[in-house]
Tab-separated table of C-alpha atoms in Angstrom:
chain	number	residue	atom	x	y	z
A	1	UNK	CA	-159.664	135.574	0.458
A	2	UNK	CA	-156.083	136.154	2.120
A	3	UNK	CA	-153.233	135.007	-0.188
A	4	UNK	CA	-150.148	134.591	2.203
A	5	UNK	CA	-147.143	135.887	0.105
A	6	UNK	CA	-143.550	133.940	1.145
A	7	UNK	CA	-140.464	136.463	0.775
A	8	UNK	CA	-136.716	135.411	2.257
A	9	UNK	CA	-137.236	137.125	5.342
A	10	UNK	CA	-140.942	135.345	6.068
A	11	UNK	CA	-138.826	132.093	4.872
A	12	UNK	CA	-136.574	132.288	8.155
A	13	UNK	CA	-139.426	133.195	10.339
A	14	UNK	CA	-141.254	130.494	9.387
A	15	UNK	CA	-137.910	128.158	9.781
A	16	UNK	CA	-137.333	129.099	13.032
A	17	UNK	CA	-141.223	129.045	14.485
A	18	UNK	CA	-141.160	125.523	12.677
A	19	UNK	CA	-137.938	123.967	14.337
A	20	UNK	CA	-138.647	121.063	16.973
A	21	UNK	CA	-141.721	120.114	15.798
A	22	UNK	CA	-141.820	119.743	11.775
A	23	UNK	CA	-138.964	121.860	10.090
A	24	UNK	CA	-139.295	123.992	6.840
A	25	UNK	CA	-138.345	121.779	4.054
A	26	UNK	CA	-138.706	118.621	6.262
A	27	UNK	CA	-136.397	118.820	9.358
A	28	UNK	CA	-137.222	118.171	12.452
A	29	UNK	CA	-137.461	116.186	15.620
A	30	UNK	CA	-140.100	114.236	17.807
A	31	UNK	CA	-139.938	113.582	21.602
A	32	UNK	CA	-142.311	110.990	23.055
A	33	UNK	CA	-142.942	112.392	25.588
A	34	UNK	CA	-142.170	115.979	25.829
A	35	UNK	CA	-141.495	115.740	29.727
A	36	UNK	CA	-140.548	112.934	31.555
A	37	UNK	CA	-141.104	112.342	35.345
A	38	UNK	CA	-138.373	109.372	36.621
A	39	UNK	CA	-137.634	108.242	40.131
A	40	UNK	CA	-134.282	108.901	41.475
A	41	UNK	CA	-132.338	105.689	40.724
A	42	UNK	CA	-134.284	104.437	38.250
A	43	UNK	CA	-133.739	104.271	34.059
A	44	UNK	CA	-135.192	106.672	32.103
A	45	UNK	CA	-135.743	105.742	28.389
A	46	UNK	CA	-136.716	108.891	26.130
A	47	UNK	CA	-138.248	108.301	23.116
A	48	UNK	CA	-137.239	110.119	19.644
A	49	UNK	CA	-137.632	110.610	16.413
A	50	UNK	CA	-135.921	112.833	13.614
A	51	UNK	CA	-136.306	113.721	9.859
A	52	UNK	CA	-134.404	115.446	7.170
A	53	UNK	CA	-135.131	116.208	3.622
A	54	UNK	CA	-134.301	113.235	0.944
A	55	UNK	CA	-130.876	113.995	-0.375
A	56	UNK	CA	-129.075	114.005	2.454
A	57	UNK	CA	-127.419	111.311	4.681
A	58	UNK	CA	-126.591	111.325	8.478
A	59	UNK	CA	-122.569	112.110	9.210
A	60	UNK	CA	-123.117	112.205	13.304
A	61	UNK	CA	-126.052	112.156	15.712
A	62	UNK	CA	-125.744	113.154	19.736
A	63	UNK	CA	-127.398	114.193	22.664
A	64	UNK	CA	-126.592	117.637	24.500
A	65	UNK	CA	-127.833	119.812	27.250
A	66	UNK	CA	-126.290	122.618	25.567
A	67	UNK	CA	-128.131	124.393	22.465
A	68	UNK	CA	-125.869	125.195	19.525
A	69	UNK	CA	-124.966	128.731	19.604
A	70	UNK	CA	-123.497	130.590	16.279
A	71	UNK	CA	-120.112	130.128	17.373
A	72	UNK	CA	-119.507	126.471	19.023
A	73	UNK	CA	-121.309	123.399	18.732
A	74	UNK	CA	-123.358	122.155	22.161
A	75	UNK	CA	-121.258	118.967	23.574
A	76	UNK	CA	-122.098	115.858	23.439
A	77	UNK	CA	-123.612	114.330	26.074
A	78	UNK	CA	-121.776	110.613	25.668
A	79	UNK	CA	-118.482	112.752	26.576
A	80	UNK	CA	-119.566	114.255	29.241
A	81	UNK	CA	-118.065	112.779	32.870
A	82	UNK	CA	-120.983	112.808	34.611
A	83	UNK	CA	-123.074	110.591	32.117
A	84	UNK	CA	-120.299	108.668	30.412
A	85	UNK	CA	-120.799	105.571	32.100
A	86	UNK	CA	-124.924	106.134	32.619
A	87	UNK	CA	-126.177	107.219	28.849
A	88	UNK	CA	-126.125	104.951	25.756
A	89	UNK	CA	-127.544	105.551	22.163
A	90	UNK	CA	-130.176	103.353	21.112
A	91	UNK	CA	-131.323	104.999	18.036
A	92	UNK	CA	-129.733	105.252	14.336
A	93	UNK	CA	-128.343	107.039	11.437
A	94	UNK	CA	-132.042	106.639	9.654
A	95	UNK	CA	-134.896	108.240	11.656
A	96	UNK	CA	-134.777	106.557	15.578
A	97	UNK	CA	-133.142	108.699	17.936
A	98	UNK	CA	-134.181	107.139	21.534
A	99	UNK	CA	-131.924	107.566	24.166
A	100	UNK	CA	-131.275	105.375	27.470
A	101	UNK	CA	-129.994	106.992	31.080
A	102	UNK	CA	-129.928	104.878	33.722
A	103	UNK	CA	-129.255	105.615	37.543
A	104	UNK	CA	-130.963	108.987	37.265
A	105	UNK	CA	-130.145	111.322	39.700
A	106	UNK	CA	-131.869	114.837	41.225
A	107	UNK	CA	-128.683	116.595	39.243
A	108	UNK	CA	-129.852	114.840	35.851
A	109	UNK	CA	-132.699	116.977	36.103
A	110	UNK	CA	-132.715	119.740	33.096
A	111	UNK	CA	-133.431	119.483	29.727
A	112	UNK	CA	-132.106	117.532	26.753
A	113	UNK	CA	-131.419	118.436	23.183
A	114	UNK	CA	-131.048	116.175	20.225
A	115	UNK	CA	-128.360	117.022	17.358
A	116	UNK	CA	-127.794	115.829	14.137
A	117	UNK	CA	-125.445	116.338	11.414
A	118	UNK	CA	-125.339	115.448	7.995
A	119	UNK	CA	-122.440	115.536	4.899
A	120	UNK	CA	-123.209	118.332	3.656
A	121	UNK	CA	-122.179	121.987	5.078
A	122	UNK	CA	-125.671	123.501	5.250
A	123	UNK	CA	-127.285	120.150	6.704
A	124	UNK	CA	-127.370	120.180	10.743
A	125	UNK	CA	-130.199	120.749	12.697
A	126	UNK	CA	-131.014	121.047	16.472
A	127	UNK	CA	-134.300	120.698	18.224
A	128	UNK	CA	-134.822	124.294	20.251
A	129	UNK	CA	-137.240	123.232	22.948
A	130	UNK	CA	-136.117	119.387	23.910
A	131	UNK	CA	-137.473	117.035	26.512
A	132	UNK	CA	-137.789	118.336	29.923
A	133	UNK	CA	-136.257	115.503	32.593
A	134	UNK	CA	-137.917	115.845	36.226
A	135	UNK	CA	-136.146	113.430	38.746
A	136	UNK	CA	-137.750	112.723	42.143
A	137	UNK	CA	-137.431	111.073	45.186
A	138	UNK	CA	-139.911	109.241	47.773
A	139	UNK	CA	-140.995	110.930	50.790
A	140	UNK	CA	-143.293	109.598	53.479
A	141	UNK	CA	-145.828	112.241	54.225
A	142	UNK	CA	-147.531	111.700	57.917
A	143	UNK	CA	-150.229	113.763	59.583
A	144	UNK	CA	-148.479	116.426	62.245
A	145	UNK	CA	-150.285	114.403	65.013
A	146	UNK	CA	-151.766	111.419	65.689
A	147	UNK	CA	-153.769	109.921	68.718
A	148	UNK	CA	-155.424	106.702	69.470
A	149	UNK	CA	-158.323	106.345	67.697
A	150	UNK	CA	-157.722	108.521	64.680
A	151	UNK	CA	-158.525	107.388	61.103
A	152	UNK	CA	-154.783	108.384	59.647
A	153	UNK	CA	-153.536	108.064	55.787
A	154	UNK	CA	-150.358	108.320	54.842
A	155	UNK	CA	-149.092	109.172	51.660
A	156	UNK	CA	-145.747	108.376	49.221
A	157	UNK	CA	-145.137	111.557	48.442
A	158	UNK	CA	-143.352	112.621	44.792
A	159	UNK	CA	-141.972	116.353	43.462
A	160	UNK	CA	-143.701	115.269	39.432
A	161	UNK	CA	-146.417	112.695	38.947
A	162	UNK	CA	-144.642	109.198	38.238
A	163	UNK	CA	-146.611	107.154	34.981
A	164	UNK	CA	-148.711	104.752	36.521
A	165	UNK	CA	-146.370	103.110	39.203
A	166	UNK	CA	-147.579	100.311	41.387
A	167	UNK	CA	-146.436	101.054	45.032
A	168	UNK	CA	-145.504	99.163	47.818
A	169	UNK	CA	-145.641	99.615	51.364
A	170	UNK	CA	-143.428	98.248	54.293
A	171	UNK	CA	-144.101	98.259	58.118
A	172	UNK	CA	-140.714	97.999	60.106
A	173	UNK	CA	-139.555	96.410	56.548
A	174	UNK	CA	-142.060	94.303	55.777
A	175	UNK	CA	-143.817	94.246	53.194
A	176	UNK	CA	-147.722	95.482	53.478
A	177	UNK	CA	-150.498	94.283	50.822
A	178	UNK	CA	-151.538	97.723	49.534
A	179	UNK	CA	-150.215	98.880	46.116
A	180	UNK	CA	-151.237	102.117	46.043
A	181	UNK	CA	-149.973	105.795	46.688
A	182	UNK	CA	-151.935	106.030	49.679
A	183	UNK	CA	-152.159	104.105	52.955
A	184	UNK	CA	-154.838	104.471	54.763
A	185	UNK	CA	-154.837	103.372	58.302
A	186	UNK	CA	-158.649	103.189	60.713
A	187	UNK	CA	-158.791	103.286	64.231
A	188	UNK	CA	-155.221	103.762	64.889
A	189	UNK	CA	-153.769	102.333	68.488
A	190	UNK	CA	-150.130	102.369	70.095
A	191	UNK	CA	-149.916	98.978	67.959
A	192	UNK	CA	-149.815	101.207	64.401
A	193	UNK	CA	-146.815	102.705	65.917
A	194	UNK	CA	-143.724	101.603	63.647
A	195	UNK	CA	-141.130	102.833	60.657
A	196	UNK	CA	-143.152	102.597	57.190
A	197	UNK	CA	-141.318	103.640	53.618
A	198	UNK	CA	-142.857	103.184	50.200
A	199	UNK	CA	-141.444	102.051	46.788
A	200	UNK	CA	-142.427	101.903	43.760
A	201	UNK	CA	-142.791	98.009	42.178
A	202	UNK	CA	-140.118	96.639	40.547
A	203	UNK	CA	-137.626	99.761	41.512
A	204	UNK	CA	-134.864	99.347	43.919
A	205	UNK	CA	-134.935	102.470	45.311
A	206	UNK	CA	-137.471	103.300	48.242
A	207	UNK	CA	-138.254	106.275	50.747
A	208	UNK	CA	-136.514	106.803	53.504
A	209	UNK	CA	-138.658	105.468	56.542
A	210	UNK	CA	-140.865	107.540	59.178
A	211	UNK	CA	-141.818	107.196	62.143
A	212	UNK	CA	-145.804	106.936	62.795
A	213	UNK	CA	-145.520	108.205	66.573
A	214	UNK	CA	-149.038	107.480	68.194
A	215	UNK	CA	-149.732	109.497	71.143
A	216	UNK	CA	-152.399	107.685	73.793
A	217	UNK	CA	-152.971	107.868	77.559
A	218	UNK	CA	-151.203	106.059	80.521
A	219	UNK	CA	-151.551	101.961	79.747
A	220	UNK	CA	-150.558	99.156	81.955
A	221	UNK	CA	-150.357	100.946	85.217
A	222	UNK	CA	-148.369	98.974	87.886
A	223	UNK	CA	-146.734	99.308	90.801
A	224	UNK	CA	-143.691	97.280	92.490
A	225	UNK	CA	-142.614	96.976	96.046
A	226	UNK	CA	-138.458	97.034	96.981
A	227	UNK	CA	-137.704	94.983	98.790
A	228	UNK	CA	-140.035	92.194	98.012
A	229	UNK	CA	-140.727	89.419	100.319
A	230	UNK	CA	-141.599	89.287	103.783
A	231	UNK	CA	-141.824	93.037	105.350
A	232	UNK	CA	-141.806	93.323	109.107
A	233	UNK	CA	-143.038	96.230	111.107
A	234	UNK	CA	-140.781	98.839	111.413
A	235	UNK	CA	-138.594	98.256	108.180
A	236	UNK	CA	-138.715	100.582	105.160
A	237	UNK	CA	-140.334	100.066	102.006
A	238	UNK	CA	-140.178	101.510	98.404
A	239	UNK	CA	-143.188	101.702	95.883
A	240	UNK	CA	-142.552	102.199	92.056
A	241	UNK	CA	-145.483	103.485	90.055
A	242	UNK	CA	-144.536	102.036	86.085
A	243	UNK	CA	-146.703	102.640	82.919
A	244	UNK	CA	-146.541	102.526	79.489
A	245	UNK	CA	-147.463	106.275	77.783
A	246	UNK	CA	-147.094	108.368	74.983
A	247	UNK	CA	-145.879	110.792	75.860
A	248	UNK	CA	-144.428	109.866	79.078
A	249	UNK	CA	-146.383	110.300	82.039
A	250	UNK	CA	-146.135	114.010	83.393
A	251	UNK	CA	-147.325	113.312	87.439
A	252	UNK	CA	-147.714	110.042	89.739
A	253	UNK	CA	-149.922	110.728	92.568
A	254	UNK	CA	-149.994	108.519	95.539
A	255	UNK	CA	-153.255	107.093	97.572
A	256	UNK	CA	-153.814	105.071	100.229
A	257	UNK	CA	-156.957	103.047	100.080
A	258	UNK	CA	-160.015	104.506	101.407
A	259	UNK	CA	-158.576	108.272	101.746
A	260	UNK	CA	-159.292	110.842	99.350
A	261	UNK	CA	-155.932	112.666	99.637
A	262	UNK	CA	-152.646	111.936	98.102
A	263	UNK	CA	-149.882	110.855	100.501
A	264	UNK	CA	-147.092	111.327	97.975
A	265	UNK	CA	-146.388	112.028	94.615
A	266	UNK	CA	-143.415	110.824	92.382
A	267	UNK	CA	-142.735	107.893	90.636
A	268	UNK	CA	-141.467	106.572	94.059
A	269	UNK	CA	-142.711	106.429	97.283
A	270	UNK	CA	-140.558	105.543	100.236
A	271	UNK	CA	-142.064	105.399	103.540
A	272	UNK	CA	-141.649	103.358	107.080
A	273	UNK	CA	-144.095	100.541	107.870
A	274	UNK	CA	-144.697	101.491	111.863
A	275	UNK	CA	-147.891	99.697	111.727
A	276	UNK	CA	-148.620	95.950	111.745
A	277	UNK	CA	-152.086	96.740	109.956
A	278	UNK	CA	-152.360	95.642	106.443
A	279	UNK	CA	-152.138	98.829	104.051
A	280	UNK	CA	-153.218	98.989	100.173
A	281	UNK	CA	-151.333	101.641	98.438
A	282	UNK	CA	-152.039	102.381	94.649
A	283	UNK	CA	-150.623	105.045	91.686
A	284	UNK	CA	-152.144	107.369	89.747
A	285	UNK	CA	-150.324	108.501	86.505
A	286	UNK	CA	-151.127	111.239	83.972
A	287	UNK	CA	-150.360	112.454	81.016
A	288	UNK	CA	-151.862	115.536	78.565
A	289	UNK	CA	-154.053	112.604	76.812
A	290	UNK	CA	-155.628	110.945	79.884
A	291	UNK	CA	-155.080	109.453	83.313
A	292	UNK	CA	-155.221	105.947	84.921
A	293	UNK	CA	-154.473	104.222	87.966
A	294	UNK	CA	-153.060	101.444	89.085
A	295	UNK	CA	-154.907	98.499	90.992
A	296	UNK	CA	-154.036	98.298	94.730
A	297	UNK	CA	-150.989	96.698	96.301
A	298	UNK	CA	-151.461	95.127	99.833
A	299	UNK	CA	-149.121	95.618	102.271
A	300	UNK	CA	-149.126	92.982	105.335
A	301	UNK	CA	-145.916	93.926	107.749
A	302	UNK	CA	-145.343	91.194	110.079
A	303	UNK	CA	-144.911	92.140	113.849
A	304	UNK	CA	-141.111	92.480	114.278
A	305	UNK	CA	-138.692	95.303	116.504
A	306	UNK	CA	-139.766	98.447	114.962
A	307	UNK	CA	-136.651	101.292	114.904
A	308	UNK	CA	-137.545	102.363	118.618
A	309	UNK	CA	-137.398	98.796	120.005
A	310	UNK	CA	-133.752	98.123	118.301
A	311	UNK	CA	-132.300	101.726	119.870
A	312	UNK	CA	-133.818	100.466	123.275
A	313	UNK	CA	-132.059	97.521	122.456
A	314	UNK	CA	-128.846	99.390	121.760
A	315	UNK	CA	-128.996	101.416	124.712
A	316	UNK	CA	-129.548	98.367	127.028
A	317	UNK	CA	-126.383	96.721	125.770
A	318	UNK	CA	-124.139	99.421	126.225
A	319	UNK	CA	-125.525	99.931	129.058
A	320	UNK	CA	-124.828	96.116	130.307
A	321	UNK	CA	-121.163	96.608	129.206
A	322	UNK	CA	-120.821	99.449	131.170
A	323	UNK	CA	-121.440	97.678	134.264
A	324	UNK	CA	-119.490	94.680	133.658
A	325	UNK	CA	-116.366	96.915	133.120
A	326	UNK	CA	-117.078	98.803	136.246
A	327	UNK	CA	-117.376	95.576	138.033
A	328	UNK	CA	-113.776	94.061	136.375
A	329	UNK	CA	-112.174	97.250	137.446
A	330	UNK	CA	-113.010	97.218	141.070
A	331	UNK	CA	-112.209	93.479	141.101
A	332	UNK	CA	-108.773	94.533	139.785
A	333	UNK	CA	-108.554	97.373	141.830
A	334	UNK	CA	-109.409	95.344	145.067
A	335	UNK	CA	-106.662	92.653	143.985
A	336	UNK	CA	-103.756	95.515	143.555
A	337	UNK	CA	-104.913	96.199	147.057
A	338	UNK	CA	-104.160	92.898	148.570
A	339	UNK	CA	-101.244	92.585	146.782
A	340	UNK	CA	-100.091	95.948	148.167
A	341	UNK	CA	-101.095	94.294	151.953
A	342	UNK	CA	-98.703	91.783	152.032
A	343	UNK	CA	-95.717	92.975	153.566
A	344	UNK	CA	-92.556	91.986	153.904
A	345	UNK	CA	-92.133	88.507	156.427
A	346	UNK	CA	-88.808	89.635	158.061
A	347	UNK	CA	-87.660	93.083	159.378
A	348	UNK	CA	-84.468	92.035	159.152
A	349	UNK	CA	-85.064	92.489	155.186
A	350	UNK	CA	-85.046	95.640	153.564
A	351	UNK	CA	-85.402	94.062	150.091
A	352	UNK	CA	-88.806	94.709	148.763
A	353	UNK	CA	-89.039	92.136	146.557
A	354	UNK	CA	-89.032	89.313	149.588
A	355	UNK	CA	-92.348	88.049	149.663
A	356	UNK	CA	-91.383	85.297	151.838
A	357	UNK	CA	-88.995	85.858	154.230
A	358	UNK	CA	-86.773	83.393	156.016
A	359	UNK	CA	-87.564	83.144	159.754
A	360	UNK	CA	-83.988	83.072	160.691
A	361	UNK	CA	-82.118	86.548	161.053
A	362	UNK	CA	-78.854	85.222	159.887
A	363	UNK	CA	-80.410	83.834	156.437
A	364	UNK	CA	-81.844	85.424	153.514
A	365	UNK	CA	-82.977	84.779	149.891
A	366	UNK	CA	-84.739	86.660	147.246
A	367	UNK	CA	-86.285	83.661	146.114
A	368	UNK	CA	-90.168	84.012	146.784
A	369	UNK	CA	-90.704	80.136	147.028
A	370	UNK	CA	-87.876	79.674	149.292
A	371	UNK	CA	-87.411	76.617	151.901
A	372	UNK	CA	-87.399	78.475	155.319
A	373	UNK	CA	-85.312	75.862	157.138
A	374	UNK	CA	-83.181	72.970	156.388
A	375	UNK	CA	-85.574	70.736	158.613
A	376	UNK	CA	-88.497	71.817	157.357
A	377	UNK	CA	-89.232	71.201	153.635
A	378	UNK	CA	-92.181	71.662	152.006
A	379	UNK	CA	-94.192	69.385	150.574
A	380	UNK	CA	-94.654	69.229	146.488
A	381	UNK	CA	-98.036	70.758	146.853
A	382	UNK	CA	-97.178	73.047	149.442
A	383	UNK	CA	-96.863	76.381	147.587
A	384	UNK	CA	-96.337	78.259	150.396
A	385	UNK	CA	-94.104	76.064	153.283
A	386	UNK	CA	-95.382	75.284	156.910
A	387	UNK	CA	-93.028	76.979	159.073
A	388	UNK	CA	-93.598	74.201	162.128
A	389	UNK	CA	-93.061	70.536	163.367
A	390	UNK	CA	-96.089	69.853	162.414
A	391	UNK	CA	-96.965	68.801	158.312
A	392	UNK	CA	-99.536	70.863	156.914
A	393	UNK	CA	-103.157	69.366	155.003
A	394	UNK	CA	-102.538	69.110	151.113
A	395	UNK	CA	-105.701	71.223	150.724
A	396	UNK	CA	-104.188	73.961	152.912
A	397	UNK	CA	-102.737	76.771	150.709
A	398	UNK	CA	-101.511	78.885	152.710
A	399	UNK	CA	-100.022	76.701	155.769
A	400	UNK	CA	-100.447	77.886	159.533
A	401	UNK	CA	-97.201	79.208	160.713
A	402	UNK	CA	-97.305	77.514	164.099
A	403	UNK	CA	-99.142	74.657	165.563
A	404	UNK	CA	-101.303	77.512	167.184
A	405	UNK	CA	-102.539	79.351	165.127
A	406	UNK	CA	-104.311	78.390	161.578
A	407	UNK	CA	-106.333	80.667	159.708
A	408	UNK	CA	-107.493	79.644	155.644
A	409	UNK	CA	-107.656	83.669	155.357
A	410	UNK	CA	-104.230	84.615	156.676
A	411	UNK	CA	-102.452	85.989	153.940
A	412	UNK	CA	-99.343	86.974	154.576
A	413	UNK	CA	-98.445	87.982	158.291
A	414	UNK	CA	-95.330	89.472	159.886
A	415	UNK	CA	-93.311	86.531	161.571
A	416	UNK	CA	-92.482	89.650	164.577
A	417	UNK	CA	-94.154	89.819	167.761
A	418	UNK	CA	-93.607	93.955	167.050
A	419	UNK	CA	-95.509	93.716	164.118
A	420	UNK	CA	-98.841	93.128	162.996
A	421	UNK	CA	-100.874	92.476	159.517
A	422	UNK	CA	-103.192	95.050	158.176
A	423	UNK	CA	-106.073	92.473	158.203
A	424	UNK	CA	-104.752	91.740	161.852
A	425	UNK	CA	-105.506	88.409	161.095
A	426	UNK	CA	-102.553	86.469	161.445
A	427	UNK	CA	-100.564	88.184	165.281
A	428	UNK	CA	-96.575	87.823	165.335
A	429	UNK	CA	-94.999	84.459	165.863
A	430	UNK	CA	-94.584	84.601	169.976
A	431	UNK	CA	-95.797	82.410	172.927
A	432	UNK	CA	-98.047	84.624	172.998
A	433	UNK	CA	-99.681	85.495	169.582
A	434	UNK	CA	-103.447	85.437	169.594
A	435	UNK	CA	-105.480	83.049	168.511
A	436	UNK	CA	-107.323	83.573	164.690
A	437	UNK	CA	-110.318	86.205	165.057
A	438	UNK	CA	-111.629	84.933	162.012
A	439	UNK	CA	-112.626	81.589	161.018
């Protein structure tokens, strides 16, 4: 038999190995539980209990993060800034000693110490190893990859374990009908693709949401023809290969129906339509999870002035333009010409300007209209006067300048038997002037 002898010093020992849990001569202090796992934002309630030996009676109770140290007391957690507004007492002066903390945070994480104090000098005690507080958060776990067809779970991930939570899940914020940590997805397709977060029932606070990105091959091939509507030979087109992939598609490839060999690649094709044969053009798109094409677009150009035809075109009007102004210019030319011919009617005049001379030597008149006798005026039609006895037609322009000779041509002739018109087609005004040459 061992007989266990206590002397003073084994009496402290045993004191101090005994503190926190039950105390020599009946101090001590209970925490239910001794750790605590609490989700940020939520309230954590920590349960407590104390005792003391009979005799004594409670002065002041408090919470600290501090331990007492032999020369200051640990504060008091209700005084602190950071929890003032957040802790409350719920326990007692008798035994309870519970404590409330609400709106926990990742920086409430540590551990907490309860302190007593009684009346008497040599009755205070302090728990040494507290109640650890672990504070976490919700995370989202995903899988690194995911492609169509997978079987995927995804997880609401926590930094402690939580004490039996019920969980929630949400799918582009709504709400999904599992409750637990784990949401497992089968058969995955581009339509799992969305934001989910997790909470924990009856907790306001939830993860912050992930993206599920689902990778798959090219879907919904198409392609689109600009400008729609009627084509016509000749005209140019534009095809647009479109799809719906994840990750986008990495290479269109162009075919023509029937051939083997791309014509183009690109996710547009432009081309000229220089054939009024129908043509079916289709896509090809790939990415690194598959490839697909596109069904076949007909093309049916109606017959119309292909690009050659409207440069022929082009050239032929020009062309036509260029002749009529050659033509106008000669006609204009040929007109200054006969303008030029008509001389002067008197060379008794020296004034250029006199188209129309008077016949007699002793009169003149720069008017080019001018009456050429007194007995002899012309007739309101007349534009040009007959310079005889004898009245000249109304349809007769240009009136015969003597009752032998009348010519519809004769356009301005000298009234001299010296002189003669450059046409020669009107002689000089003598007895004996020719007759016209011309009729």
């Amino acid at each position: 038999m061992v007989s266990l002898q206590i002397t003073p010093s084994t009496s402290v020992v045993l004191h101090i190995l005994l503190t926190g849990v039950v105390a020599q001569d009946g101090w001590g202090v209970k925490y239910t539980p001794k750790s605590i796992c609490a989700l940020k934002g939520s309230t954590v309630i920590i349960g407590c209990t104390y005792t003391y030996p009979l005799g004594f009676a409670i002065k002041k109770s408090f919470w600290s993060i501090r331990q007492v140290t032999s020369t200051s007391e640990p504060p008091d957690l209700s005084l602190d800034l950071r929890y003032q507004d957040r802790v409350q007492y719920l326990g007692d002066k008798q035994q309870n000693c519970t404590l409330s903390l609400r709106d926990v945070t990742e920086e409430d994480q540590c551990k907490y110490y309860f302190r007593f104090i009684t009346y008497k000098a040599d009755g205070k005690f302090q728990d040494k190893n507290g109640v650890q507080l672990f504070v976490t958060d919700l995370q989202v776990e995903t899988p690194e990859e995911v492609v169509e067809g997978d079987d995927v779970t995804l997880t609401c991930k926590t930094t402690c374990n939580l004490t039996g939570p019920s969980y929630i899940w949400y799918k582009n914020g709504v709400s999904l009908s599992s409750n637990t940590k784990a949401l497992n997805l089968k058969t995955v397709s581009s339509e799992h693709a969305a934001s989910y977060s997790c909470a924990v029932l009856g907790q306001s606070h939830s993860s912050s949401a992930v993206i599920l990105d689902v990778r798959y091959p090219p879907k919904k091939v198409s392609v689109s023809i600009n400008p729609s509507g009627e084509i016509l030979e000749g005209s140019s087109v534009t095809l647009t290969c479109s799809s719906d992939a994840n990750p986008p598609v990495q290479n269109y490839t162009w075919f023509k129906e029937g051939g083997t060999s791309p014509v183009a690649s690109g996710q547009s094709y432009s081309f000229n339509l220089n054939t009024s044969r129908s043509e079916m053009y289709y896509c090809v798109a790939q990415n690194e999870h598959g490839v697909r094409r596109s069904a076949a677009l007909p093309l049916n150009p109606k017959p119309g002035f292909s690009m050659i035809s409207y440069v022929a075109a082009g050239i032929s009007l020009c062309g036509v333009a260029a002749l009529l102004f050659i033509a106008f210019w000669k006609r204009r030319n040929k007109q200054n010409m006969k303008s030029s011919a008509n001389a002067s009617l008197n060379v008794y005049s020296d004034n250029m300007d006199e188209t129309y001379t008077a016949l007699d030597p002793s009169a003149r008149s720069s008017n080019v209209y001018h009456t050429l006798t007194a007995i002899h005026p012309s007739r309101p039609d007349d534009t040009y006067t007959a310079l005889d006895l004898h009245p000249s037609h109304p349809d007769d322009t240009y009136t015969a300048l003597d009752h032998y000779s009348r010519c519809p041509d004769d356009t301005y002739t000298a009234l001299d038997r010296y002189s003669r018109c450059p046409d020669d087609t009107y002689t000089a005004l003598d007895l004996y002037s020719r007759l016209r040459q011309q009729s």
